């Protein structure tokens, strides 16, 4: 639905930015996405430590080359923020947000999907009056083993608010953890958080993206020039623990799923 994607992520954002300026807002934060950078280095041949050591980080000067209609729309409004400041001093800042993780996940991508797959094996349905045995090593089916930078959502919000107060209008800023994990390793980490010593990852061809964004790793140098970025940031494992705990406390359901009681 490309037109709807453009209407929401570009036209809708422009309408809100313009209305905010007309209403006299002192500052506006447009949250874009790291997906506007498009393809990074192909990482399947590198482990996580090598990716971080080689500093395959994206800066605000990295060329923008989106791989999806969503990315195109986000890139467009990102550029609009910069132009609107030059043309009529719209007090807006563009934030290029990398992946977040935390309670109340809003989309069924990556972390919620892995948690759900493992949970279904921990709490299998009853059939013919009996329940299947819980496997010692759960199996997770995933697509590409790409690399993603995850920041705890609570930290992302705190930093975004400070950026809104201290950032320069018309500028763009990256926000990520400056570290990250390959998706297959993420599945094993989630398994650990959920009580398993290991997780078997199977490549599911139906989940493979033919045009993948292989690596998204933030460089926050510009951001750190204006905010207190290093204060009490939560590590990925602790963020995952909070996410899993919230999921379990909410009937092992995500907000987009229909809540049913066992």
PDB file of C-alpha atoms in Angstrom:
ATOM      1  CA  UNK A   1       0.000   0.000   0.000  1.00  0.00           C
ATOM      2  CA  UNK A   2       2.571   2.590  -1.059  1.00  0.00           C
ATOM      3  CA  UNK A   3       0.154   5.525  -1.253  1.00  0.00           C
ATOM      4  CA  UNK A   4      -1.099   4.929   2.290  1.00  0.00           C
ATOM      5  CA  UNK A   5       2.483   4.624   3.516  1.00  0.00           C
ATOM      6  CA  UNK A   6       3.343   7.978   1.903  1.00  0.00           C
ATOM      7  CA  UNK A   7       0.120   9.589   3.186  1.00  0.00           C
ATOM      8  CA  UNK A   8       0.852   8.556   6.783  1.00  0.00           C
ATOM      9  CA  UNK A   9       4.621   8.846   7.021  1.00  0.00           C
ATOM     10  CA  UNK A  10       5.215  11.888   4.826  1.00  0.00           C
ATOM     11  CA  UNK A  11       2.008  13.858   4.218  1.00  0.00           C
ATOM     12  CA  UNK A  12       0.696  13.172   7.721  1.00  0.00           C
ATOM     13  CA  UNK A  13       3.988  14.175   9.322  1.00  0.00           C
ATOM     14  CA  UNK A  14       4.184  17.378   7.259  1.00  0.00           C
ATOM     15  CA  UNK A  15       0.626  18.272   8.297  1.00  0.00           C
ATOM     16  CA  UNK A  16       1.480  17.804  11.973  1.00  0.00           C
ATOM     17  CA  UNK A  17       4.729  19.781  11.697  1.00  0.00           C
ATOM     18  CA  UNK A  18       2.994  22.662   9.919  1.00  0.00           C
ATOM     19  CA  UNK A  19       0.082  22.687  12.380  1.00  0.00           C
ATOM     20  CA  UNK A  20       2.495  22.669  15.312  1.00  0.00           C
ATOM     21  CA  UNK A  21       4.341  25.665  13.909  1.00  0.00           C
ATOM     22  CA  UNK A  22       1.087  27.542  13.271  1.00  0.00           C
ATOM     23  CA  UNK A  23       0.019  26.780  16.861  1.00  0.00           C
ATOM     24  CA  UNK A  24       3.201  28.393  18.153  1.00  0.00           C
ATOM     25  CA  UNK A  25       5.087  25.299  19.309  1.00  0.00           C
ATOM     26  CA  UNK A  26       8.579  26.156  20.494  1.00  0.00           C
ATOM     27  CA  UNK A  27      10.098  22.870  19.309  1.00  0.00           C
ATOM     28  CA  UNK A  28       9.051  19.836  17.265  1.00  0.00           C
ATOM     29  CA  UNK A  29      10.730  16.434  17.091  1.00  0.00           C
ATOM     30  CA  UNK A  30      10.170  14.374  13.948  1.00  0.00           C
ATOM     31  CA  UNK A  31      11.120  10.757  14.611  1.00  0.00           C
ATOM     32  CA  UNK A  32      12.431   9.243  11.410  1.00  0.00           C
ATOM     33  CA  UNK A  33      14.086   5.849  11.012  1.00  0.00           C
ATOM     34  CA  UNK A  34      17.541   4.398  10.468  1.00  0.00           C
ATOM     35  CA  UNK A  35      16.001   2.451   7.579  1.00  0.00           C
ATOM     36  CA  UNK A  36      16.503   5.514   5.397  1.00  0.00           C
ATOM     37  CA  UNK A  37      20.207   4.593   5.176  1.00  0.00           C
ATOM     38  CA  UNK A  38      19.377   1.438   3.239  1.00  0.00           C
ATOM     39  CA  UNK A  39      21.981  -1.216   2.693  1.00  0.00           C
ATOM     40  CA  UNK A  40      24.994  -1.387   4.972  1.00  0.00           C
ATOM     41  CA  UNK A  41      27.914  -3.818   4.825  1.00  0.00           C
ATOM     42  CA  UNK A  42      26.997  -7.457   4.216  1.00  0.00           C
ATOM     43  CA  UNK A  43      27.505  -9.001   7.657  1.00  0.00           C
ATOM     44  CA  UNK A  44      26.738 -12.702   7.329  1.00  0.00           C
ATOM     45  CA  UNK A  45      30.461 -13.482   7.184  1.00  0.00           C
ATOM     46  CA  UNK A  46      31.243 -11.524  10.378  1.00  0.00           C
ATOM     47  CA  UNK A  47      30.418 -12.218  14.007  1.00  0.00           C
ATOM     48  CA  UNK A  48      28.958  -9.504  16.227  1.00  0.00           C
ATOM     49  CA  UNK A  49      32.271  -8.554  17.851  1.00  0.00           C
ATOM     50  CA  UNK A  50      33.917  -8.163  14.429  1.00  0.00           C
ATOM     51  CA  UNK A  51      31.117  -5.907  13.198  1.00  0.00           C
ATOM     52  CA  UNK A  52      31.499  -3.602  16.197  1.00  0.00           C
ATOM     53  CA  UNK A  53      35.312  -3.708  16.093  1.00  0.00           C
ATOM     54  CA  UNK A  54      35.343  -2.816  12.398  1.00  0.00           C
ATOM     55  CA  UNK A  55      33.196   0.185  13.325  1.00  0.00           C
ATOM     56  CA  UNK A  56      30.620  -0.345  10.588  1.00  0.00           C
ATOM     57  CA  UNK A  57      28.711   2.571  12.062  1.00  0.00           C
ATOM     58  CA  UNK A  58      26.387   4.931  10.211  1.00  0.00           C
ATOM     59  CA  UNK A  59      26.784   8.682  10.666  1.00  0.00           C
ATOM     60  CA  UNK A  60      24.449  11.475   9.647  1.00  0.00           C
ATOM     61  CA  UNK A  61      26.739  12.002   6.638  1.00  0.00           C
ATOM     62  CA  UNK A  62      26.226   8.429   5.396  1.00  0.00           C
ATOM     63  CA  UNK A  63      24.352   8.565   2.055  1.00  0.00           C
ATOM     64  CA  UNK A  64      20.609   7.990   2.364  1.00  0.00           C
ATOM     65  CA  UNK A  65      19.420   5.139   0.134  1.00  0.00           C
ATOM     66  CA  UNK A  66      16.134   3.631   1.405  1.00  0.00           C
ATOM     67  CA  UNK A  67      15.147   0.102   0.421  1.00  0.00           C
ATOM     68  CA  UNK A  68      11.394   0.409   0.959  1.00  0.00           C
ATOM     69  CA  UNK A  69       8.466   2.761   0.428  1.00  0.00           C
ATOM     70  CA  UNK A  70       8.442   3.270   4.197  1.00  0.00           C
ATOM     71  CA  UNK A  71      12.103   4.286   4.065  1.00  0.00           C
ATOM     72  CA  UNK A  72      11.428   6.632   1.155  1.00  0.00           C
ATOM     73  CA  UNK A  73       8.627   8.363   3.100  1.00  0.00           C
ATOM     74  CA  UNK A  74      10.801   8.716   6.200  1.00  0.00           C
ATOM     75  CA  UNK A  75      13.698  10.061   4.139  1.00  0.00           C
ATOM     76  CA  UNK A  76      11.367  12.600   2.527  1.00  0.00           C
ATOM     77  CA  UNK A  77      10.075  14.029   5.810  1.00  0.00           C
ATOM     78  CA  UNK A  78      13.637  13.994   7.172  1.00  0.00           C
ATOM     79  CA  UNK A  79      14.622  16.253   4.263  1.00  0.00           C
ATOM     80  CA  UNK A  80      11.493  18.352   4.759  1.00  0.00           C
ATOM     81  CA  UNK A  81      12.560  19.139   8.337  1.00  0.00           C
ATOM     82  CA  UNK A  82      15.876  20.478   7.073  1.00  0.00           C
ATOM     83  CA  UNK A  83      14.262  22.537   4.288  1.00  0.00           C
ATOM     84  CA  UNK A  84      11.452  23.899   6.484  1.00  0.00           C
ATOM     85  CA  UNK A  85      14.012  25.367   8.888  1.00  0.00           C
ATOM     86  CA  UNK A  86      15.882  27.050   6.030  1.00  0.00           C
ATOM     87  CA  UNK A  87      12.730  28.325   4.312  1.00  0.00           C
ATOM     88  CA  UNK A  88      10.646  29.584   7.243  1.00  0.00           C
ATOM     89  CA  UNK A  89      12.434  28.719  10.493  1.00  0.00           C
ATOM     90  CA  UNK A  90      10.188  25.792  11.440  1.00  0.00           C
ATOM     91  CA  UNK A  91      11.581  24.775  14.877  1.00  0.00           C
ATOM     92  CA  UNK A  92      11.879  21.096  14.046  1.00  0.00           C
ATOM     93  CA  UNK A  93      14.580  18.464  14.620  1.00  0.00           C
ATOM     94  CA  UNK A  94      14.821  15.118  12.795  1.00  0.00           C
ATOM     95  CA  UNK A  95      15.750  12.059  14.861  1.00  0.00           C
ATOM     96  CA  UNK A  96      16.981   8.994  12.976  1.00  0.00           C
ATOM     97  CA  UNK A  97      15.946   6.324  15.447  1.00  0.00           C
ATOM     98  CA  UNK A  98      17.545   2.867  15.329  1.00  0.00           C
ATOM     99  CA  UNK A  99      15.759  -0.214  16.707  1.00  0.00           C
ATOM    100  CA  UNK A 100      14.173  -0.056  20.153  1.00  0.00           C
ATOM    101  CA  UNK A 101      13.163  -2.826  22.553  1.00  0.00           C
ATOM    102  CA  UNK A 102      11.059  -2.775  25.692  1.00  0.00           C
ATOM    103  CA  UNK A 103       7.688  -3.235  27.333  1.00  0.00           C
ATOM    104  CA  UNK A 104       4.538  -2.666  25.263  1.00  0.00           C
ATOM    105  CA  UNK A 105       6.122  -3.530  21.928  1.00  0.00           C
ATOM    106  CA  UNK A 106       3.936  -2.104  19.175  1.00  0.00           C
ATOM    107  CA  UNK A 107       4.802  -4.229  16.121  1.00  0.00           C
ATOM    108  CA  UNK A 108       5.233  -7.980  15.611  1.00  0.00           C
ATOM    109  CA  UNK A 109       8.798  -7.721  14.356  1.00  0.00           C
ATOM    110  CA  UNK A 110      11.965  -9.506  15.488  1.00  0.00           C
ATOM    111  CA  UNK A 111      11.918  -9.419  19.308  1.00  0.00           C
ATOM    112  CA  UNK A 112       8.167 -10.101  19.785  1.00  0.00           C
ATOM    113  CA  UNK A 113       8.281 -12.768  17.077  1.00  0.00           C
ATOM    114  CA  UNK A 114      11.176 -14.615  18.733  1.00  0.00           C
ATOM    115  CA  UNK A 115       9.579 -14.367  22.198  1.00  0.00           C
ATOM    116  CA  UNK A 116       6.277 -15.669  20.812  1.00  0.00           C
ATOM    117  CA  UNK A 117       7.896 -18.605  19.022  1.00  0.00           C
ATOM    118  CA  UNK A 118       9.756 -19.693  22.166  1.00  0.00           C
ATOM    119  CA  UNK A 119       6.739 -19.107  24.405  1.00  0.00           C
ATOM    120  CA  UNK A 120       4.521 -21.326  22.261  1.00  0.00           C
ATOM    121  CA  UNK A 121       6.996 -24.143  22.861  1.00  0.00           C
ATOM    122  CA  UNK A 122       7.103 -23.461  26.601  1.00  0.00           C
ATOM    123  CA  UNK A 123       3.308 -23.458  26.881  1.00  0.00           C
ATOM    124  CA  UNK A 124       2.149 -25.821  24.124  1.00  0.00           C
ATOM    125  CA  UNK A 125      -1.582 -26.420  23.586  1.00  0.00           C
ATOM    126  CA  UNK A 126      -3.346 -29.423  25.047  1.00  0.00           C
ATOM    127  CA  UNK A 127      -4.354 -32.085  22.533  1.00  0.00           C
ATOM    128  CA  UNK A 128      -6.413 -35.225  23.266  1.00  0.00           C
ATOM    129  CA  UNK A 129      -6.307 -34.420  26.970  1.00  0.00           C
ATOM    130  CA  UNK A 130      -2.534 -34.173  27.186  1.00  0.00           C
ATOM    131  CA  UNK A 131       0.151 -31.565  26.699  1.00  0.00           C
ATOM    132  CA  UNK A 132       3.269 -31.887  24.570  1.00  0.00           C
ATOM    133  CA  UNK A 133       6.595 -31.925  26.357  1.00  0.00           C
ATOM    134  CA  UNK A 134       8.541 -28.676  26.556  1.00  0.00           C
ATOM    135  CA  UNK A 135      11.755 -29.063  24.500  1.00  0.00           C
ATOM    136  CA  UNK A 136      15.105 -28.650  26.251  1.00  0.00           C
ATOM    137  CA  UNK A 137      16.271 -26.596  23.276  1.00  0.00           C
ATOM    138  CA  UNK A 138      13.499 -24.606  21.546  1.00  0.00           C
ATOM    139  CA  UNK A 139      13.597 -23.993  17.798  1.00  0.00           C
ATOM    140  CA  UNK A 140      13.116 -20.554  16.269  1.00  0.00           C
ATOM    141  CA  UNK A 141      12.490 -20.023  12.553  1.00  0.00           C
ATOM    142  CA  UNK A 142      13.939 -16.793  11.166  1.00  0.00           C
ATOM    143  CA  UNK A 143      14.905 -15.123   7.893  1.00  0.00           C
ATOM    144  CA  UNK A 144      18.140 -13.225   7.265  1.00  0.00           C
ATOM    145  CA  UNK A 145      20.862 -13.138   9.896  1.00  0.00           C
ATOM    146  CA  UNK A 146      21.309  -9.374   9.701  1.00  0.00           C
ATOM    147  CA  UNK A 147      22.761  -7.056  12.366  1.00  0.00           C
ATOM    148  CA  UNK A 148      20.660  -4.590  14.345  1.00  0.00           C
ATOM    149  CA  UNK A 149      21.379  -1.910  16.935  1.00  0.00           C
ATOM    150  CA  UNK A 150      18.901  -2.121  19.859  1.00  0.00           C
ATOM    151  CA  UNK A 151      18.318   0.602  22.471  1.00  0.00           C
ATOM    152  CA  UNK A 152      15.967   0.287  25.445  1.00  0.00           C
ATOM    153  CA  UNK A 153      12.811   2.251  24.625  1.00  0.00           C
ATOM    154  CA  UNK A 154      12.778   4.070  27.964  1.00  0.00           C
ATOM    155  CA  UNK A 155      16.284   5.371  27.321  1.00  0.00           C
ATOM    156  CA  UNK A 156      15.316   6.359  23.783  1.00  0.00           C
ATOM    157  CA  UNK A 157      12.418   8.463  25.069  1.00  0.00           C
ATOM    158  CA  UNK A 158      14.536  10.173  27.724  1.00  0.00           C
ATOM    159  CA  UNK A 159      17.251  11.011  25.213  1.00  0.00           C
ATOM    160  CA  UNK A 160      14.709  12.184  22.619  1.00  0.00           C
ATOM    161  CA  UNK A 161      13.172  14.614  25.121  1.00  0.00           C
ATOM    162  CA  UNK A 162      16.592  16.027  25.965  1.00  0.00           C
ATOM    163  CA  UNK A 163      17.414  16.333  22.263  1.00  0.00           C
ATOM    164  CA  UNK A 164      14.191  18.286  21.743  1.00  0.00           C
ATOM    165  CA  UNK A 165      15.301  20.685  24.466  1.00  0.00           C
ATOM    166  CA  UNK A 166      18.963  21.018  23.442  1.00  0.00           C
ATOM    167  CA  UNK A 167      19.258  20.103  19.741  1.00  0.00           C
ATOM    168  CA  UNK A 168      19.669  22.465  16.805  1.00  0.00           C
ATOM    169  CA  UNK A 169      16.625  23.112  14.633  1.00  0.00           C
ATOM    170  CA  UNK A 170      16.847  21.906  11.059  1.00  0.00           C
ATOM    171  CA  UNK A 171      19.437  19.277  12.007  1.00  0.00           C
ATOM    172  CA  UNK A 172      19.310  15.476  11.958  1.00  0.00           C
ATOM    173  CA  UNK A 173      20.639  13.196  14.707  1.00  0.00           C
ATOM    174  CA  UNK A 174      21.167   9.444  14.979  1.00  0.00           C
ATOM    175  CA  UNK A 175      19.993   7.629  18.103  1.00  0.00           C
ATOM    176  CA  UNK A 176      21.018   4.041  18.799  1.00  0.00           C
ATOM    177  CA  UNK A 177      22.997   2.048  21.324  1.00  0.00           C
ATOM    178  CA  UNK A 178      26.208   2.037  19.233  1.00  0.00           C
ATOM    179  CA  UNK A 179      26.292  -1.697  19.791  1.00  0.00           C
ATOM    180  CA  UNK A 180      24.044  -4.506  18.656  1.00  0.00           C
ATOM    181  CA  UNK A 181      23.606  -8.131  17.762  1.00  0.00           C
ATOM    182  CA  UNK A 182      23.024 -10.423  14.811  1.00  0.00           C
ATOM    183  CA  UNK A 183      19.458 -11.705  14.714  1.00  0.00           C
ATOM    184  CA  UNK A 184      20.334 -15.377  15.195  1.00  0.00           C
ATOM    185  CA  UNK A 185      22.414 -14.469  18.254  1.00  0.00           C
ATOM    186  CA  UNK A 186      19.511 -12.337  19.469  1.00  0.00           C
ATOM    187  CA  UNK A 187      17.311 -15.458  19.413  1.00  0.00           C
ATOM    188  CA  UNK A 188      19.818 -17.274  21.620  1.00  0.00           C
ATOM    189  CA  UNK A 189      19.973 -14.314  24.024  1.00  0.00           C
ATOM    190  CA  UNK A 190      16.181 -14.214  24.280  1.00  0.00           C
ATOM    191  CA  UNK A 191      16.187 -17.954  24.892  1.00  0.00           C
ATOM    192  CA  UNK A 192      18.646 -17.422  27.744  1.00  0.00           C
ATOM    193  CA  UNK A 193      16.406 -14.740  29.245  1.00  0.00           C
ATOM    194  CA  UNK A 194      13.475 -17.165  29.017  1.00  0.00           C
ATOM    195  CA  UNK A 195      15.397 -19.909  30.824  1.00  0.00           C
ATOM    196  CA  UNK A 196      17.011 -21.988  28.051  1.00  0.00           C
ATOM    197  CA  UNK A 197      20.713 -22.774  27.772  1.00  0.00           C
ATOM    198  CA  UNK A 198      20.500 -22.701  23.968  1.00  0.00           C
ATOM    199  CA  UNK A 199      18.169 -22.116  21.032  1.00  0.00           C
ATOM    200  CA  UNK A 200      18.220 -23.818  17.645  1.00  0.00           C
ATOM    201  CA  UNK A 201      17.779 -21.338  14.801  1.00  0.00           C
ATOM    202  CA  UNK A 202      16.412 -22.598  11.487  1.00  0.00           C
ATOM    203  CA  UNK A 203      16.484 -20.480   8.342  1.00  0.00           C
ATOM    204  CA  UNK A 204      12.935 -20.115   6.990  1.00  0.00           C
ATOM    205  CA  UNK A 205      13.011 -19.202   3.302  1.00  0.00           C
ATOM    206  CA  UNK A 206       9.507 -17.728   3.550  1.00  0.00           C
ATOM    207  CA  UNK A 207      10.864 -15.134   6.005  1.00  0.00           C
ATOM    208  CA  UNK A 208      13.944 -14.174   3.998  1.00  0.00           C
ATOM    209  CA  UNK A 209      13.943 -10.642   2.577  1.00  0.00           C
ATOM    210  CA  UNK A 210      15.328 -10.636  -0.970  1.00  0.00           C
ATOM    211  CA  UNK A 211      16.552  -7.046  -0.553  1.00  0.00           C
ATOM    212  CA  UNK A 212      17.819  -6.903   3.010  1.00  0.00           C
ATOM    213  CA  UNK A 213      19.293  -4.055   4.998  1.00  0.00           C
ATOM    214  CA  UNK A 214      22.188  -6.087   6.356  1.00  0.00           C
ATOM    215  CA  UNK A 215      23.635  -3.804   8.984  1.00  0.00           C
ATOM    216  CA  UNK A 216      22.263  -0.910  11.046  1.00  0.00           C
ATOM    217  CA  UNK A 217      24.774   0.310  13.634  1.00  0.00           C
ATOM    218  CA  UNK A 218      24.507   3.846  14.988  1.00  0.00           C
ATOM    219  CA  UNK A 219      27.217   6.435  15.386  1.00  0.00           C
ATOM    220  CA  UNK A 220      25.925   8.885  18.005  1.00  0.00           C
ATOM    221  CA  UNK A 221      28.863  11.292  17.981  1.00  0.00           C
ATOM    222  CA  UNK A 222      26.706  14.210  16.850  1.00  0.00           C
ATOM    223  CA  UNK A 223      23.978  13.394  19.375  1.00  0.00           C
ATOM    224  CA  UNK A 224      26.471  13.178  22.222  1.00  0.00           C
ATOM    225  CA  UNK A 225      27.572  16.731  21.510  1.00  0.00           C
ATOM    226  CA  UNK A 226      24.196  17.967  22.790  1.00  0.00           C
ATOM    227  CA  UNK A 227      22.765  15.344  25.210  1.00  0.00           C
ATOM    228  CA  UNK A 228      23.974  13.354  28.222  1.00  0.00           C
ATOM    229  CA  UNK A 229      23.835  10.097  26.329  1.00  0.00           C
ATOM    230  CA  UNK A 230      25.813   7.832  28.665  1.00  0.00           C
ATOM    231  CA  UNK A 231      23.663   8.269  31.780  1.00  0.00           C
ATOM    232  CA  UNK A 232      22.254   4.955  33.095  1.00  0.00           C
ATOM    233  CA  UNK A 233      21.560   3.281  29.773  1.00  0.00           C
ATOM    234  CA  UNK A 234      20.085  -0.209  30.051  1.00  0.00           C
ATOM    235  CA  UNK A 235      21.935  -3.122  28.428  1.00  0.00           C
ATOM    236  CA  UNK A 236      20.171  -5.288  25.845  1.00  0.00           C
ATOM    237  CA  UNK A 237      19.826  -8.329  28.109  1.00  0.00           C
ATOM    238  CA  UNK A 238      18.110  -6.307  30.849  1.00  0.00           C
ATOM    239  CA  UNK A 239      15.827  -4.664  28.279  1.00  0.00           C
ATOM    240  CA  UNK A 240      14.864  -8.113  27.005  1.00  0.00           C
ATOM    241  CA  UNK A 241      14.148  -9.266  30.573  1.00  0.00           C
ATOM    242  CA  UNK A 242      11.717  -6.376  30.989  1.00  0.00           C
ATOM    243  CA  UNK A 243      10.108  -7.149  27.642  1.00  0.00           C
ATOM    244  CA  UNK A 244       9.642 -10.843  28.444  1.00  0.00           C
ATOM    245  CA  UNK A 245       8.316 -10.037  31.923  1.00  0.00           C
ATOM    246  CA  UNK A 246       5.746  -7.627  30.476  1.00  0.00           C
ATOM    247  CA  UNK A 247       4.686 -10.245  27.916  1.00  0.00           C
ATOM    248  CA  UNK A 248       4.205 -12.896  30.620  1.00  0.00           C
ATOM    249  CA  UNK A 249       2.317 -10.477  32.882  1.00  0.00           C
ATOM    250  CA  UNK A 250      -0.085  -9.690  30.042  1.00  0.00           C
ATOM    251  CA  UNK A 251      -1.379 -13.196  29.349  1.00  0.00           C
ATOM    252  CA  UNK A 252       1.523 -13.868  26.978  1.00  0.00           C
ATOM    253  CA  UNK A 253      -0.069 -11.601  24.378  1.00  0.00           C
ATOM    254  CA  UNK A 254       1.078  -8.506  22.502  1.00  0.00           C
ATOM    255  CA  UNK A 255      -1.126  -5.417  22.101  1.00  0.00           C
ATOM    256  CA  UNK A 256      -2.009  -6.324  18.500  1.00  0.00           C
ATOM    257  CA  UNK A 257      -3.166  -9.821  19.462  1.00  0.00           C
ATOM    258  CA  UNK A 258      -6.584 -10.690  20.790  1.00  0.00           C
ATOM    259  CA  UNK A 259      -6.343 -11.332  24.519  1.00  0.00           C
ATOM    260  CA  UNK A 260      -7.771 -14.691  25.519  1.00  0.00           C
ATOM    261  CA  UNK A 261      -7.724 -16.321  28.929  1.00  0.00           C
ATOM    262  CA  UNK A 262      -6.600 -19.917  29.249  1.00  0.00           C
TER     263      UNK A 262
END
